[in-house]
Short mmCIF file of C-alpha atoms in Angstrom, two decimals:
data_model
loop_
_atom_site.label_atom_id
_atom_site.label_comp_id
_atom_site.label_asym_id
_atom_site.label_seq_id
_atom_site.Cartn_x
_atom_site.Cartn_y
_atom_site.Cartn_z
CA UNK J 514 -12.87 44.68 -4.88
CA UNK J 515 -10.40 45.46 -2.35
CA UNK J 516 -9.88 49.20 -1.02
CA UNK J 517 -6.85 51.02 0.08
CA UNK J 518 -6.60 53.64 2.10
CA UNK J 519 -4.55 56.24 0.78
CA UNK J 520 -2.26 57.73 2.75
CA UNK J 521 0.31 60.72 2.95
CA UNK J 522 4.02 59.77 1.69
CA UNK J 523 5.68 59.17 5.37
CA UNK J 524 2.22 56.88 6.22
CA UNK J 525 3.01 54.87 4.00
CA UNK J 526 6.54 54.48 4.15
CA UNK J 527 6.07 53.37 7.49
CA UNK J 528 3.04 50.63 6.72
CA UNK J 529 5.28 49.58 3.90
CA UNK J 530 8.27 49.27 6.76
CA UNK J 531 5.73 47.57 9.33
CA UNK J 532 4.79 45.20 6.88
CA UNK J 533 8.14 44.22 5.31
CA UNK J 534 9.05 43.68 8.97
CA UNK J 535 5.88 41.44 9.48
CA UNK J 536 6.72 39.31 6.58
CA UNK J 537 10.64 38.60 7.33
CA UNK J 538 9.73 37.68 10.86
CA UNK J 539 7.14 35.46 9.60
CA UNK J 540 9.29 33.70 7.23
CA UNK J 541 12.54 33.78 9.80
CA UNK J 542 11.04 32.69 12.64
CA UNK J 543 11.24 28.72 13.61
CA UNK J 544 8.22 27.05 13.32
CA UNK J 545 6.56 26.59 17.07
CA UNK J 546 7.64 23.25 19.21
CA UNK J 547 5.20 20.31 18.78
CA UNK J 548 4.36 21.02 22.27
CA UNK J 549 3.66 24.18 21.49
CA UNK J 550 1.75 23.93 18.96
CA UNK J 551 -0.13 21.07 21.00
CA UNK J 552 -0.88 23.92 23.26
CA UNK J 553 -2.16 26.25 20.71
CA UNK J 554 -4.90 23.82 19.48
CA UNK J 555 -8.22 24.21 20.25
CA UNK J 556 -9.89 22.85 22.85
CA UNK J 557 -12.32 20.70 20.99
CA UNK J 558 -9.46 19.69 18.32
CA UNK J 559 -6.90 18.46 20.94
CA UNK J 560 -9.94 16.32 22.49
CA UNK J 561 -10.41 14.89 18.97
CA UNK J 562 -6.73 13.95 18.82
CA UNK J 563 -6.15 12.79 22.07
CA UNK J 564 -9.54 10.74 21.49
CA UNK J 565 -8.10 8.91 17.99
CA UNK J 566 -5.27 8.41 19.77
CA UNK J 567 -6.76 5.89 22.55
CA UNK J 568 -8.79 4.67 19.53
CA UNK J 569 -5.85 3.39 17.67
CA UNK J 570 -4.28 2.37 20.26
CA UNK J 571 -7.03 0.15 22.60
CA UNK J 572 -6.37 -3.32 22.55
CA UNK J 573 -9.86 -4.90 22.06
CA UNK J 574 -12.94 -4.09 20.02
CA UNK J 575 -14.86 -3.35 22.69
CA UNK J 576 -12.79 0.02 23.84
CA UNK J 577 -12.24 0.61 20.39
CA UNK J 578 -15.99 1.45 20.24
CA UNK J 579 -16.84 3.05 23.49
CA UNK J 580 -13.94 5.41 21.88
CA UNK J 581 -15.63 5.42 18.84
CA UNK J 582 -19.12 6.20 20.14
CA UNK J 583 -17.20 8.97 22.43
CA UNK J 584 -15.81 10.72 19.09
CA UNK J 585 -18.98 10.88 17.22
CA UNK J 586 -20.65 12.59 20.15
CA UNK J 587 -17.86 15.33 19.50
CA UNK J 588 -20.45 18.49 18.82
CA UNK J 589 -19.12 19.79 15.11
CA UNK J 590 -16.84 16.45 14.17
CA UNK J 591 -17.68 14.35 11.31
CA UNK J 592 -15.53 12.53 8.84
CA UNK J 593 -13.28 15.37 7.45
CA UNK J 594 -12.43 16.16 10.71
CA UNK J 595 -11.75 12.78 12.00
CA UNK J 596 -9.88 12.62 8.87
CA UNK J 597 -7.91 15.25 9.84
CA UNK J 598 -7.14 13.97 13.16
CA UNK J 599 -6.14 10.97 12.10
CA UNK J 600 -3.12 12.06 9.99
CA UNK J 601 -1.90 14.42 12.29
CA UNK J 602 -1.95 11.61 14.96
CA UNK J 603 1.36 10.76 16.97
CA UNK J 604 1.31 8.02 19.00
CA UNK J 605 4.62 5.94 18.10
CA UNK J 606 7.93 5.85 20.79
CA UNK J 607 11.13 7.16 20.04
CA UNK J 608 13.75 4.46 18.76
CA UNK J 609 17.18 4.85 18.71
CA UNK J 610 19.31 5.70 15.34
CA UNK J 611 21.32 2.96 13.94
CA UNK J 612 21.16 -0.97 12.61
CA UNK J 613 19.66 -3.53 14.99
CA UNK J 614 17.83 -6.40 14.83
CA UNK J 615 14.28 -6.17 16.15
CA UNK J 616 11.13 -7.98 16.68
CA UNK J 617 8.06 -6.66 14.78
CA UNK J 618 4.87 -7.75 16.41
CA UNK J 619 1.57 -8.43 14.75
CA UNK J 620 -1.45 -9.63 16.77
CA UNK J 621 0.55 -11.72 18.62
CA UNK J 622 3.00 -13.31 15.98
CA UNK J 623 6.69 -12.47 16.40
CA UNK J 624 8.85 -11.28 12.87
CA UNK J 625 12.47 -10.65 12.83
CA UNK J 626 13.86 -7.89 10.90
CA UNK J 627 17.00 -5.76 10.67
CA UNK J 628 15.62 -2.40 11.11
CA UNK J 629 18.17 0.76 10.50
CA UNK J 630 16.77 3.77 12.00
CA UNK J 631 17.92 6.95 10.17
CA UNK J 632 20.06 9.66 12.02
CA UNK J 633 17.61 11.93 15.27
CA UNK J 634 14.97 9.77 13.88
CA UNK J 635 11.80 11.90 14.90
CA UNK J 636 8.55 9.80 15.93
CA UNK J 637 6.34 12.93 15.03
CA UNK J 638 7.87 12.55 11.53
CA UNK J 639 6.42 9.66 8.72
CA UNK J 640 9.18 8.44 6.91
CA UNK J 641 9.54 6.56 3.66
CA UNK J 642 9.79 2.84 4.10
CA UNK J 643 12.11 0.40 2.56
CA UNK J 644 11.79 -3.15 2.66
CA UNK J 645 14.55 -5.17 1.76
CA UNK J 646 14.68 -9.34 0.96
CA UNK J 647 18.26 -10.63 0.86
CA UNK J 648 19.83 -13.35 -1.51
CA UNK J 649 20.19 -16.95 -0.09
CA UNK J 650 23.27 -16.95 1.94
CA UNK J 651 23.02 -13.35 2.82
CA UNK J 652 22.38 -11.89 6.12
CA UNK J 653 19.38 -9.67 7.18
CA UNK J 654 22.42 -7.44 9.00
CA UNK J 655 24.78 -7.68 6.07
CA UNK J 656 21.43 -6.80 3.13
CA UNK J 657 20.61 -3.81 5.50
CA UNK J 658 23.93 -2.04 5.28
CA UNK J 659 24.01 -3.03 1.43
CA UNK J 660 20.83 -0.96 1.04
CA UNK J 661 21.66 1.64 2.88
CA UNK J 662 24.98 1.89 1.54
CA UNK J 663 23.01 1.74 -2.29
CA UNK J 664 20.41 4.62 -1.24
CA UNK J 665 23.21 7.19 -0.50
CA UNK J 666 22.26 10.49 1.37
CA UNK J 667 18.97 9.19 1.47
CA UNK J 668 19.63 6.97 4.47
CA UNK J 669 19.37 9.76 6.53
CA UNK J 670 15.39 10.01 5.37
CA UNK J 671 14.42 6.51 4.88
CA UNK J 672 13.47 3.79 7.54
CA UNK J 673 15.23 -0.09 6.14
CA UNK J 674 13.95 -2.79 7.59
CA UNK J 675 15.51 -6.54 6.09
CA UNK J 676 13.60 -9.39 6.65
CA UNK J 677 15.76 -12.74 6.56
CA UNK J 678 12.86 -15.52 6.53
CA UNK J 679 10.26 -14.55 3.75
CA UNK J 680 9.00 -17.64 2.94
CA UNK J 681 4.73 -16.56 3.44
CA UNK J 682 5.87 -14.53 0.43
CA UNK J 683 5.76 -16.79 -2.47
CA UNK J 684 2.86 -18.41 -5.48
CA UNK J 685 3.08 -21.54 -4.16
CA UNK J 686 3.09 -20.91 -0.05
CA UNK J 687 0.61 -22.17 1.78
CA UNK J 688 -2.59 -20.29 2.76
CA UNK J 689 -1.56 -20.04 6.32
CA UNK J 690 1.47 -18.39 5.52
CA UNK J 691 0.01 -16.27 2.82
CA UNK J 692 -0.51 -13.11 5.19
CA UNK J 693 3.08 -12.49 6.51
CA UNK J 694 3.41 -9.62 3.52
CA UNK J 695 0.33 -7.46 4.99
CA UNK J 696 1.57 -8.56 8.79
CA UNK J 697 4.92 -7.68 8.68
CA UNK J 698 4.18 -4.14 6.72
CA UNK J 699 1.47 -3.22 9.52
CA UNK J 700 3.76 -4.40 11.91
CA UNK J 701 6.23 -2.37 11.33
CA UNK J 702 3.93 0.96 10.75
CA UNK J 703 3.09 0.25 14.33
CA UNK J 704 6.52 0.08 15.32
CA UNK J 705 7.75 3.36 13.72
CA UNK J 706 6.14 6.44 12.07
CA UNK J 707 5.92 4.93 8.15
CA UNK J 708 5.01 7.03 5.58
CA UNK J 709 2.28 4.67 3.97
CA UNK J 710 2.26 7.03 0.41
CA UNK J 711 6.12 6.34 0.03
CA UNK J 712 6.83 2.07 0.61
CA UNK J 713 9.06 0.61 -1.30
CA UNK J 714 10.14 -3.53 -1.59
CA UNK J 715 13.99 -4.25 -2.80
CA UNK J 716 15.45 -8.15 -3.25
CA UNK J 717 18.76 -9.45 -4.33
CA UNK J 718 18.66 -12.85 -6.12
CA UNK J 719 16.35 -15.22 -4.77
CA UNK J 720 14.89 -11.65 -2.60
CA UNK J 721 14.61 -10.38 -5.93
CA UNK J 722 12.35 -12.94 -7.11
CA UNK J 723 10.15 -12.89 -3.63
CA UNK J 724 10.09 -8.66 -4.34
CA UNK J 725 8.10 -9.01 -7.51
CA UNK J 726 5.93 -12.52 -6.78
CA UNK J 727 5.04 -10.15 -3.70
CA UNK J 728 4.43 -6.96 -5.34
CA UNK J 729 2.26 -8.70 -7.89
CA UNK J 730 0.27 -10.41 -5.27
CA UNK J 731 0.02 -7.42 -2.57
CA UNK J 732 0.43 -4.43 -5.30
CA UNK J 733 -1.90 -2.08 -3.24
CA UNK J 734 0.58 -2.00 -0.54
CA UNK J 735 3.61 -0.60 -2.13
CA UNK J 736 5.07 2.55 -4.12
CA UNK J 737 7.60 0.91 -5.67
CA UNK J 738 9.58 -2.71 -6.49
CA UNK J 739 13.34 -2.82 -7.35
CA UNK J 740 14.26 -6.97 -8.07
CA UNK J 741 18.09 -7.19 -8.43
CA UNK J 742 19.03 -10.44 -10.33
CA UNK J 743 15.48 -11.53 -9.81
CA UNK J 744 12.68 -12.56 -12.01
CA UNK J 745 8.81 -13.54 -11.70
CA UNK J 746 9.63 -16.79 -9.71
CA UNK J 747 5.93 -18.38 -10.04
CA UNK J 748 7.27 -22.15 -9.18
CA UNK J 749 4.11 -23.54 -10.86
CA UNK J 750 4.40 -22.42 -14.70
CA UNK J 751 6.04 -19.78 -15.89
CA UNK J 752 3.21 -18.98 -18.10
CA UNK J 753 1.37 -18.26 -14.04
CA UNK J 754 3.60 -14.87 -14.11
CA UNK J 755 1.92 -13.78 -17.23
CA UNK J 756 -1.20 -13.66 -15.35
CA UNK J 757 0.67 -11.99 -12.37
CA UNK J 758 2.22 -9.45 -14.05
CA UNK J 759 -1.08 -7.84 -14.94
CA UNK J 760 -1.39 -6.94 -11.47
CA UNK J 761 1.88 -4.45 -11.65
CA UNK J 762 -0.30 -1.99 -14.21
CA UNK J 763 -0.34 0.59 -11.31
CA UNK J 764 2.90 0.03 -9.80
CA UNK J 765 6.09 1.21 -10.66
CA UNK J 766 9.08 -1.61 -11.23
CA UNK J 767 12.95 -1.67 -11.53
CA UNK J 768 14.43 -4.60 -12.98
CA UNK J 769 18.00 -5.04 -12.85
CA UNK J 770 19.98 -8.00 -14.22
CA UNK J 771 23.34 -9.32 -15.72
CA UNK J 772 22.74 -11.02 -18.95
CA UNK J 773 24.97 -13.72 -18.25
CA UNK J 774 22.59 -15.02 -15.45
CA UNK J 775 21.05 -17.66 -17.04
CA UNK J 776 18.31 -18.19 -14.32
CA UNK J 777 16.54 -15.12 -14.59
CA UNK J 778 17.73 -13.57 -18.31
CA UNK J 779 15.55 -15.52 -20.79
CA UNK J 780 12.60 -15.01 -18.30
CA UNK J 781 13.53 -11.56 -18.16
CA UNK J 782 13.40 -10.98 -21.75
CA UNK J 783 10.11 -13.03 -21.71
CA UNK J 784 8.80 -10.20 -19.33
CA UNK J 785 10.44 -7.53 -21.10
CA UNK J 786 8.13 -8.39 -24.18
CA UNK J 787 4.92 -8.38 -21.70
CA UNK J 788 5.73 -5.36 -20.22
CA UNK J 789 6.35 -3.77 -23.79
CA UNK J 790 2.84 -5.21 -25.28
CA UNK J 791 0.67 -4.21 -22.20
CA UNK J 792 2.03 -0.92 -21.38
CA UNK J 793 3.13 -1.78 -18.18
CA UNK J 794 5.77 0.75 -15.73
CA UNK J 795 8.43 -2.03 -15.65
CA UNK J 796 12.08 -0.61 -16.18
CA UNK J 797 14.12 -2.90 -17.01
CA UNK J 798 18.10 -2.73 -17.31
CA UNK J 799 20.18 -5.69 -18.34
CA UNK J 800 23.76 -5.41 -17.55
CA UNK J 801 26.50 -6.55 -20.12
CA UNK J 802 28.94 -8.98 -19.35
CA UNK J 803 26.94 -9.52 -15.74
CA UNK J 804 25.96 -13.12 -14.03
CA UNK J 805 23.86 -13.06 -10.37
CA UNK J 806 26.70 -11.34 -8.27
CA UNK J 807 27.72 -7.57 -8.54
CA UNK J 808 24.49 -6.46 -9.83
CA UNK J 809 23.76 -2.93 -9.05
CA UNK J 810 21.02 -0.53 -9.86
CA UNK J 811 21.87 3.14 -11.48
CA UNK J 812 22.12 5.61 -9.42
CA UNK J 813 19.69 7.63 -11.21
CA UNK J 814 17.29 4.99 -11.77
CA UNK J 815 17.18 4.05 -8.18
CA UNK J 816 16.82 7.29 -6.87
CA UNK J 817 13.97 8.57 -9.84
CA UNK J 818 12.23 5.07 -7.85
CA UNK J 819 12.38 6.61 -4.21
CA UNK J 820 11.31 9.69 -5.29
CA UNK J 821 7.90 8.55 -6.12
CA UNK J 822 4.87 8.77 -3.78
CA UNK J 823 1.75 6.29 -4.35
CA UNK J 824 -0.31 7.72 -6.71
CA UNK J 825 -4.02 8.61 -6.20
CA UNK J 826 -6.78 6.01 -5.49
CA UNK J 827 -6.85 4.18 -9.24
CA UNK J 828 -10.51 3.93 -10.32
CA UNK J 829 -9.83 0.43 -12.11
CA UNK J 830 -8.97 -2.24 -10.30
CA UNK J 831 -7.90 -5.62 -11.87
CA UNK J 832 -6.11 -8.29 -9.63
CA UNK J 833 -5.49 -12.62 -9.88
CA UNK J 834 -4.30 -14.10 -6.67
CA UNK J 835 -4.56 -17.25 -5.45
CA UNK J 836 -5.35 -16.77 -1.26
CA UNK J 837 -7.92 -14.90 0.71
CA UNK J 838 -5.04 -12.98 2.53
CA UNK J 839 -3.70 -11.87 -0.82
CA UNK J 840 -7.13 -10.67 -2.39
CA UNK J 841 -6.88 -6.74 -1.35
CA UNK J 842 -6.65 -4.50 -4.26
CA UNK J 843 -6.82 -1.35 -3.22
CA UNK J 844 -11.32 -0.43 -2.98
CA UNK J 845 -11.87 -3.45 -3.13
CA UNK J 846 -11.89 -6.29 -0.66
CA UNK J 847 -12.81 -10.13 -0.99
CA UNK J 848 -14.15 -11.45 2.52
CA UNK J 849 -14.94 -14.81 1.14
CA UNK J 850 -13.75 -17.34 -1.90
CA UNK J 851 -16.11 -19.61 -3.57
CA UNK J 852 -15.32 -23.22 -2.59
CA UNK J 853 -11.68 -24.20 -1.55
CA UNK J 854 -8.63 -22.44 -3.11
CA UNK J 855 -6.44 -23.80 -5.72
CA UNK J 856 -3.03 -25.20 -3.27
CA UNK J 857 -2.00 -27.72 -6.57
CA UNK J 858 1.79 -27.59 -6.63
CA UNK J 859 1.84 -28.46 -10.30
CA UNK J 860 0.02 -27.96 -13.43
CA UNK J 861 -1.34 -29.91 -15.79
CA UNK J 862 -1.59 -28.44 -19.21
CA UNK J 863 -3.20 -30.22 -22.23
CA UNK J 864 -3.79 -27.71 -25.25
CA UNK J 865 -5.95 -27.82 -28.11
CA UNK J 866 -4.94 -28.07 -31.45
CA UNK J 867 -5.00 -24.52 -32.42
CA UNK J 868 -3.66 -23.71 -28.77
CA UNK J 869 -0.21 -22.51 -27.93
CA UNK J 870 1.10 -24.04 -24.48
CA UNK J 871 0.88 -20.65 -23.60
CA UNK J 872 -2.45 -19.57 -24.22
CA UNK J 873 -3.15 -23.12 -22.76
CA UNK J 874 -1.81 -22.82 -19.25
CA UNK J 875 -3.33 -19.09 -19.13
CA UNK J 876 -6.64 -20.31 -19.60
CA UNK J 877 -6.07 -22.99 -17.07
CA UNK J 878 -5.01 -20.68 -14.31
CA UNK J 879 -7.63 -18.20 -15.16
CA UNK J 880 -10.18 -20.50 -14.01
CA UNK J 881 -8.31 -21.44 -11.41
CA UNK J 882 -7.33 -18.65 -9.31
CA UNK J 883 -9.98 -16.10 -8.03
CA UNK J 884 -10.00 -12.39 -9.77
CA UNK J 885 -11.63 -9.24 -8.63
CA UNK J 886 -11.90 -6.07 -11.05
CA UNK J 887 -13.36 -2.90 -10.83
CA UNK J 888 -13.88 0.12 -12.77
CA UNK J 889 -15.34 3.63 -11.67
CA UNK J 890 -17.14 5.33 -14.37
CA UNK J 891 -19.04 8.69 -13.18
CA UNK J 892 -20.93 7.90 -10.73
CA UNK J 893 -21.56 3.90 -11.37
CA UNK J 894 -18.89 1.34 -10.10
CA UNK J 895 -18.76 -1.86 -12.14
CA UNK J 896 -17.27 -4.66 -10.25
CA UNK J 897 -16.39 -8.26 -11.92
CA UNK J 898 -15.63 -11.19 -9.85
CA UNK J 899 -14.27 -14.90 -10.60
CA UNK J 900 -14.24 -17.42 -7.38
CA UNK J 901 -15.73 -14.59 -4.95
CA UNK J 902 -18.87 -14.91 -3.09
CA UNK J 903 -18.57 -12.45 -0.75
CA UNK J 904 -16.63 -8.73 -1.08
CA UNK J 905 -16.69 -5.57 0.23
CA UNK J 906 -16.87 -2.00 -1.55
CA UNK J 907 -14.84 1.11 0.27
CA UNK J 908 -15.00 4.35 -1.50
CA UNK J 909 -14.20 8.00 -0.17
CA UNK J 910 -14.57 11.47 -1.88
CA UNK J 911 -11.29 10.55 -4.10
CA UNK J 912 -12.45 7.79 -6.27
CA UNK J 913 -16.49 9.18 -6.27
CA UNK J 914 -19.10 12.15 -5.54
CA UNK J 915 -20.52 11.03 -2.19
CA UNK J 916 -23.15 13.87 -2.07
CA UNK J 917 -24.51 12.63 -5.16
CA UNK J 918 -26.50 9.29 -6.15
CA UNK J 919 -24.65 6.20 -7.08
CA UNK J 920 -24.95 3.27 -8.13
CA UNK J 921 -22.93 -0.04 -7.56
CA UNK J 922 -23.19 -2.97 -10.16
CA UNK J 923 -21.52 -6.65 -9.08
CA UNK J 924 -20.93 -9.15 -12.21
CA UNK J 925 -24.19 -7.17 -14.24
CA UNK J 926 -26.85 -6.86 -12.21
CA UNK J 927 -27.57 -3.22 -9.98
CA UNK J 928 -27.08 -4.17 -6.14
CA UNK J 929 -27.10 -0.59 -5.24
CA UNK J 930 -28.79 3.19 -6.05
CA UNK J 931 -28.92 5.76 -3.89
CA UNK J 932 -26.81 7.98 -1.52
CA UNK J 933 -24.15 6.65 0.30
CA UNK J 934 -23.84 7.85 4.14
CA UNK J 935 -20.22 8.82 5.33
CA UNK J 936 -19.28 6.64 8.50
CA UNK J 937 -17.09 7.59 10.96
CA UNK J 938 -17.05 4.25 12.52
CA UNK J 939 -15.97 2.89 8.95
CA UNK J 940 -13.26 5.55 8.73
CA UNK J 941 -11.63 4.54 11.97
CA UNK J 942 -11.76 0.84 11.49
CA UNK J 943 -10.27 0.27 8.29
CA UNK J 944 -7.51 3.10 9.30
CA UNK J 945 -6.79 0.97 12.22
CA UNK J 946 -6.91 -2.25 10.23
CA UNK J 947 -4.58 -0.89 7.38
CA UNK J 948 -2.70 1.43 9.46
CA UNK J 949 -2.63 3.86 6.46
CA UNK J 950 -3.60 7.43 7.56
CA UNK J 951 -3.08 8.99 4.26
CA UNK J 952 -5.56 6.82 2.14
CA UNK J 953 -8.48 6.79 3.99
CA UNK J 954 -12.26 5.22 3.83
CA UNK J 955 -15.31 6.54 4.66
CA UNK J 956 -17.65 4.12 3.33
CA UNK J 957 -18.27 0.11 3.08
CA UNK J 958 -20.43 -1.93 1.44
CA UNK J 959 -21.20 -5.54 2.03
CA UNK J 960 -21.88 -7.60 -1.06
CA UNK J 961 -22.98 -11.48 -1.01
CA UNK J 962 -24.24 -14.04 -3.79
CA UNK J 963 -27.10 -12.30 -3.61
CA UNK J 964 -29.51 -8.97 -2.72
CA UNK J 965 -29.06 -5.92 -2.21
CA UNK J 966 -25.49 -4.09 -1.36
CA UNK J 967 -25.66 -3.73 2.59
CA UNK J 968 -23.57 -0.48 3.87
CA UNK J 969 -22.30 -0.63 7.29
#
């Protein structure tokens, strides 16, 4: 119970007054400079800050953990506050508003992009993130102004960056191009203040295909897919994109298509029916009297898209891919396949006599391409694997209790029980390595063939 003083008439007129006062200046007043609100931080919290900083940015392991080592000897820091730290982190460079082509570094590999930079673009701010894949005969510079010129008002809030050459992005790419979608995305968080919670993939055409045979096979890493005149463009079997499309469960689509196009309409309807059966968030829109040019999404549809942010860790996981690079869902990370990948081009498809081609070819590819699946129940995680021999586990306080016992089960037997131990070092690493401050880790477990579930 709260008490008040009570006080003659003209008292408390004036307290009333002083208080009013109080309150309008507090809601009038400007919010303080960055700098000056640098200034106002405590001591120990600006040395936290200024000490993830130099951790994200070193430029070899080995200052990345004399940093490390430096920042758990912080008296009073553990994860939450490292946690902290590391979203209110600013250590990007100012770039200059407009459309301009740009190189986006990754670990020493080069990627050209079209980048438009919205209007007193402000490094301190994140900023929503679209990535755009053009048609064939399109340029990266003319696809940028499309997009911007589709998203309206909100081109003053959005980062576009168009990416001419996307061929690491397709089914049937080789393994050693298989990890230009995770490269180019961290590439370009490094290069500008992206707002990991709010990334978004847009194609036209043949871009539109690439947008969802990329969003199926790196799902974790986007908020939302819009494929213009596109469809599931699998190359092998077009049975492969039933399989695929499982992967979209958590991830809003927009689908938009004329239903003159004869490429992409029958295998539109095909995934129409899929997306209808298994529940999945797949909009689709089909445009009357339409072929592949002059397809445009709805206003309203487009923007209910960009409005979304990426929703909370999912505690079931369930993903089909076919490389190493592409085997991130999410908690859940493959480190190494069982035996070599499948690279066929083509598939061969013989099916039983009470066997639709259909069911056929999905059994095929299901023993073909690796899985990983997951499921949090309480306090036991259930993880299934196909092709997988070695993995590892992250969790954080989101997706499970970590001050109470657990237990972690691979493919039916118990690898794990016990309490798991909050790592700083494990926080910082895979923040660095995703370059996502908002969904962050602070436990890893190794799991082989065999033994017990290692943590690091």
């Amino acid at each position: 119970m709260t008490l008040i003083p009570v006080l003659p008439h003209r008292g408390l007129v004036a307290v009333a007054a002083a208080l009013l006062m109080a309150a309008w200046a507090g809601f009038a007043a400007d919010p303080p400079p960055a700098s000056q609100a640098a200034e106002t931080q405590p001591a120990g919290q600006k040395e936290l800050d200024k000490l993830v900083g130099d951790y994200l940015k070193a430029e070899n392991r080995g200052d990345r953990a004399r940093t490390a080592r430096k920042i758990s000897r912080l008296e009073g820091v553990g994860v939450d506050e490292v946690a902290d730290a590391l979203r209110r982190v600013n250590i990007w460079k100012s770039a200059k508003s407009g459309l301009a082509k740009q190189s986006i570094d990754f670990e020493g590999r080069q990627y050209t992009a079209w980048v438009n930079v919205p209007p007193k673009y402000d490094s301190a701010k994140a900023y929503p993130l679209i990535v755009g894949l053009p048609n064939e005969g399109t340029s990266g510079e003319q696809f940028a102004e499309v997009v911007v010129s589709m998203i309206g008002d909100r081109a003053s809030r959005f980062l576009v960056a168009v990416f001419e050459d996307y061929e690491g992005v397709w089914f049937g790419s080789p393994e050693s191009a298989a990890s230009w979608p995770r490269d180019v995305l961290v590439g370009l968080k490094h290069a500008y203040h992206v707002d990991s919670d709010r990334v978004f993939l847009l194609g036209y055409g043949r871009g539109g295909d690439a947008a969802l045979v990329t969003a199926a096979l790196y799902a974790d890493q986007f908020t939302g897919v819009v494929s213009l005149a596109g469809t599931m463009a699998v190359r092998i079997a077009d049975e492969a994109a039933i399989v695929l499309l499982g992967n979209l469960r958590d991830l809003p689509v927009l689908l938009v298509y004329g239903a003159e196009d004869l490429r992409v309409a029958p295998a539109n309807q095909c995934i129409k029916s899929i997306a209808a059966e298994h529940d999945l968030p797949i909009h689709i829109i089909e445009i009357a009297d339409a072929g592949e040019s002059g397809v445009s999404p709805p206003a309203a549809a487009l923007h209910d898209l960009l409005d979304k942010r990426r929703p909370p860790v999912p505690r079931r996981v369930d993903h089909w891919f076919r490389y190493l690079p592409q085997a991130d869902s999410t908690w859940l990370r493959p480190t190494l396949l069982q035996g070599e990948p499948w690279s066929a081009e083509y598939l061969t498809v013989r099916p039983g006599p009470d066997e639709s081609p259909r069911e056929a070819t999905r059994a095929v590819l299901e023993q073909a391409l690796p899985h990983i699946g997951g499921h949090v129940e309480d306090q036991t995680v259930r993880v299934e694997t196909r092709r997988i021999d070695k993995l590892a586990v992250l969790l954080n306080d989101d997706l499970i209790d970590l001050d109470r016992d657990l237990v972690i089960d691979l493919d039916g037997t118990k690898r794990f029980e016990g309490r798991a131990r909050r790592s700083i070092d494990t926080m910082l690493e895979t923040a660095a390595a995703d370059w996502d401050f908002q969904r962050l880790w602070s436990v890893r477990f190794e799991l082989g063939e065999k033994g017990r579930a290692v943590q690091d």
